[in-house]
CSV table of C-alpha atoms and ligand atoms in Angstrom, one decimal:
chain,number,residue,atom,x,y,z
A,46,UNK,CA,-57.1,41.9,78.6
A,47,UNK,CA,-53.9,42.2,77.1
A,48,UNK,CA,-54.2,44.4,73.4
A,49,UNK,CA,-51.6,45.3,71.2
A,50,UNK,CA,-51.4,47.1,67.6
A,51,UNK,CA,-50.3,46.0,64.5
A,52,UNK,CA,-49.9,49.3,62.0
A,53,UNK,CA,-48.4,48.7,58.6
A,54,UNK,CA,-49.0,49.9,54.8
A,55,UNK,CA,-50.1,47.0,54.1
A,56,UNK,CA,-50.2,47.2,50.1
A,57,UNK,CA,-50.8,44.1,50.3
A,58,UNK,CA,-50.6,41.8,52.9
A,59,UNK,CA,-48.2,39.3,52.7
A,60,UNK,CA,-47.3,35.7,53.9
A,61,UNK,CA,-45.1,37.4,56.4
A,62,UNK,CA,-47.3,40.0,57.8
A,63,UNK,CA,-50.2,37.2,58.3
A,64,UNK,CA,-46.9,35.2,59.8
A,65,UNK,CA,-47.3,38.0,62.2
A,66,UNK,CA,-50.0,38.1,62.8
A,67,UNK,CA,-51.0,34.8,63.8
A,68,UNK,CA,-47.7,34.8,66.3
A,69,UNK,CA,-49.2,37.9,67.6
A,70,UNK,CA,-52.9,36.8,68.1
A,71,UNK,CA,-51.4,33.4,70.1
A,72,UNK,CA,-49.3,35.9,72.4
A,73,UNK,CA,-52.5,38.7,73.0
A,74,UNK,CA,-56.4,38.3,73.6
A,75,UNK,CA,-56.5,41.0,71.3
A,76,UNK,CA,-54.6,42.3,68.0
A,77,UNK,CA,-56.0,45.4,66.2
A,78,UNK,CA,-54.5,46.0,62.6
A,79,UNK,CA,-54.4,48.9,61.4
A,80,UNK,CA,-53.8,49.7,58.5
A,81,UNK,CA,-52.4,53.0,57.7
A,82,UNK,CA,-51.0,55.8,55.4
A,83,UNK,CA,-46.9,56.0,55.4
A,84,UNK,CA,-46.2,59.0,54.1
A,85,UNK,CA,-42.9,58.8,52.3
A,86,UNK,CA,-44.8,55.9,50.6
A,87,UNK,CA,-47.9,56.3,47.4
A,88,UNK,CA,-50.2,53.1,48.3
A,89,UNK,CA,-50.9,51.4,44.6
A,90,UNK,CA,-54.3,49.7,47.2
A,91,UNK,CA,-56.5,52.6,48.7
A,92,UNK,CA,-56.9,52.1,52.6
A,93,UNK,CA,-60.6,50.6,51.7
A,94,UNK,CA,-59.1,48.1,49.6
A,95,UNK,CA,-55.8,47.4,51.7
A,96,UNK,CA,-58.6,46.8,54.6
A,97,UNK,CA,-60.9,44.3,52.8
A,98,UNK,CA,-58.4,42.5,51.6
A,99,UNK,CA,-56.9,42.2,55.2
A,100,UNK,CA,-59.8,41.0,56.5
A,101,UNK,CA,-60.0,38.4,54.5
A,102,UNK,CA,-57.2,36.9,55.3
A,103,UNK,CA,-57.8,37.2,59.0
A,104,UNK,CA,-61.1,35.6,59.4
A,105,UNK,CA,-59.8,32.0,60.7
A,106,UNK,CA,-58.8,34.6,63.8
A,107,UNK,CA,-61.2,35.5,66.3
A,108,UNK,CA,-59.2,37.8,68.2
A,109,UNK,CA,-58.2,40.5,65.3
A,110,UNK,CA,-60.1,43.3,64.6
A,111,UNK,CA,-59.0,45.3,61.3
A,112,UNK,CA,-59.5,49.1,60.8
A,113,UNK,CA,-57.3,52.1,59.7
A,114,UNK,CA,-57.6,56.2,60.4
A,115,UNK,CA,-55.5,59.2,59.6
A,116,UNK,CA,-53.6,60.6,61.8
A,117,UNK,CA,-51.0,59.2,64.4
A,118,UNK,CA,-51.0,56.2,65.5
A,119,UNK,CA,-50.0,57.1,69.2
A,120,UNK,CA,-53.5,58.9,68.8
A,121,UNK,CA,-55.4,56.6,68.0
A,122,UNK,CA,-53.6,54.2,70.6
A,123,UNK,CA,-54.3,56.9,73.6
A,124,UNK,CA,-57.6,57.0,72.9
A,125,UNK,CA,-58.2,53.7,72.3
A,126,UNK,CA,-55.9,52.6,75.3
A,127,UNK,CA,-53.4,50.5,73.6
A,128,UNK,CA,-50.1,51.0,74.8
A,129,UNK,CA,-48.0,48.6,73.0
A,130,UNK,CA,-47.6,48.5,69.0
A,131,UNK,CA,-46.4,44.8,67.2
A,132,UNK,CA,-43.7,45.1,64.0
A,133,UNK,CA,-41.6,42.8,62.3
A,134,UNK,CA,-38.4,42.8,61.7
A,135,UNK,CA,-36.6,40.9,58.6
A,136,UNK,CA,-33.6,42.0,58.6
A,137,UNK,CA,-31.0,44.5,60.3
A,138,UNK,CA,-31.4,46.5,57.2
A,139,UNK,CA,-35.2,47.5,58.8
A,140,UNK,CA,-33.5,48.2,62.0
A,141,UNK,CA,-32.5,51.5,61.6
A,142,UNK,CA,-36.6,52.7,60.8
A,143,UNK,CA,-37.7,50.4,63.3
A,144,UNK,CA,-35.9,51.9,66.3
A,145,UNK,CA,-36.7,55.5,65.2
A,146,UNK,CA,-40.3,55.1,65.4
A,147,UNK,CA,-40.4,53.2,67.9
A,148,UNK,CA,-38.6,55.4,70.1
A,149,UNK,CA,-40.0,58.7,68.4
A,150,UNK,CA,-43.3,56.6,69.1
A,151,UNK,CA,-42.5,56.3,72.7
A,152,UNK,CA,-41.1,59.7,73.2
A,153,UNK,CA,-44.7,61.1,71.8
A,154,UNK,CA,-46.4,59.1,74.0
A,155,UNK,CA,-44.9,60.4,77.3
A,156,UNK,CA,-43.2,56.9,77.7
A,157,UNK,CA,-46.8,55.1,77.7
A,158,UNK,CA,-46.3,53.2,74.3
A,159,UNK,CA,-43.8,49.8,73.8
A,160,UNK,CA,-43.2,48.5,70.6
A,161,UNK,CA,-42.3,44.5,70.2
A,162,UNK,CA,-40.2,43.4,67.7
A,163,UNK,CA,-41.4,40.4,66.2
A,164,UNK,CA,-38.5,38.0,64.1
A,165,UNK,CA,-40.3,37.5,60.8
A,166,UNK,CA,-40.0,33.3,60.2
A,167,UNK,CA,-37.2,32.9,57.9
A,168,UNK,CA,-39.0,31.5,55.0
A,169,UNK,CA,-40.5,35.1,54.6
A,170,UNK,CA,-37.6,36.9,55.7
A,171,UNK,CA,-37.0,38.3,52.3
A,172,UNK,CA,-40.6,39.3,51.6
A,173,UNK,CA,-41.9,42.9,51.0
A,174,UNK,CA,-45.3,43.8,50.0
A,175,UNK,CA,-42.7,46.5,47.2
A,176,UNK,CA,-41.0,42.9,46.0
A,177,UNK,CA,-44.5,41.0,45.4
A,178,UNK,CA,-46.3,44.2,44.1
A,179,UNK,CA,-42.7,44.2,41.3
A,180,UNK,CA,-43.1,41.3,39.9
A,181,UNK,CA,-46.9,40.9,39.8
A,182,UNK,CA,-46.7,44.2,37.5
A,183,UNK,CA,-44.6,41.9,34.9
A,184,UNK,CA,-46.9,39.3,35.2
A,185,UNK,CA,-45.2,36.7,37.2
A,186,UNK,CA,-46.9,34.7,39.6
A,187,UNK,CA,-46.6,36.0,43.6
A,188,UNK,CA,-48.8,32.7,44.6
A,189,UNK,CA,-46.2,32.0,47.2
A,190,UNK,CA,-46.6,35.4,48.9
A,191,UNK,CA,-49.3,36.1,48.7
A,192,UNK,CA,-53.2,34.6,49.1
A,193,UNK,CA,-54.8,33.6,45.8
A,194,UNK,CA,-57.4,36.5,46.4
A,195,UNK,CA,-54.5,39.2,46.7
A,196,UNK,CA,-53.0,37.9,44.2
A,197,UNK,CA,-56.1,38.1,41.8
A,198,UNK,CA,-56.6,41.7,42.9
A,199,UNK,CA,-52.9,42.6,41.8
A,200,UNK,CA,-53.5,40.4,38.5
A,201,UNK,CA,-56.2,43.0,37.9
A,202,UNK,CA,-54.7,46.1,38.9
A,203,UNK,CA,-52.3,45.3,36.4
A,204,UNK,CA,-53.9,43.6,34.0
B,554,PNS,O1,-45.6,49.4,56.4
B,554,PNS,P1,-44.9,50.4,56.7
B,554,PNS,O2,-44.9,51.3,55.8
B,554,PNS,O3,-43.8,50.4,57.6
B,554,PNS,O4,-45.6,51.2,58.3
B,554,PNS,C1,-45.6,52.6,58.8
B,554,PNS,C2,-46.3,53.1,59.0
B,554,PNS,C3,-48.1,53.2,58.2
B,554,PNS,C4,-46.6,52.1,60.5
B,554,PNS,C5,-46.2,54.4,60.4
B,554,PNS,O5,-45.5,55.7,58.9
B,554,PNS,C6,-47.4,55.2,60.9
B,554,PNS,O6,-47.4,54.9,61.9
B,554,PNS,N1,-48.3,56.1,60.4
B,554,PNS,C7,-49.2,56.7,60.7
B,554,PNS,C8,-48.8,57.9,61.4
B,554,PNS,C9,-47.7,58.2,62.3
B,554,PNS,O7,-48.0,57.5,63.5
B,554,PNS,N2,-47.0,58.5,61.8
B,554,PNS,C10,-45.9,58.8,62.7
B,554,PNS,C11,-44.6,57.3,63.3
B,554,PNS,S1,-43.6,57.6,61.6
């Protein structure tokens, strides 16, 4: 069975993430979405809230599971026998950072992990959780960017 993990902060999940999840779910037998902490970021939503939003968002996919854990991604993957990481690439500006984490994850895993990059669909190329949060903070309608229940959660948070 082919399995892959799609890790990220998902703070909150956007249609850009969902596009990557949908396409990955067509490529692998099972896709595990890992809601993780990025030590360089201070999340708006707790890991629990981010997971709940994602679970709701991926309900329609039978082969997608949402999980969360503390610690290193490579350790979780070794324990759970997963060797493929999925990441989305929006633009050249993502590339430096993505290359760095893909290569370091491969190195610390003893070359047992590969990262598969999916290029984000053009309609979501500009989209990021940070942009969504910034617009939502000022009361702008973000329903073009995130599912309705995420929009509601953002509205409640900033009200
Ligand atoms: O959505 P993001 O913030 O770009 O995702 C980054 C993330 C969460 C995938 C990365 O920070 C991560 O893998 N964190 C878990 C801890 C870890 O393994 N760190 C080493 C690789 S940076």
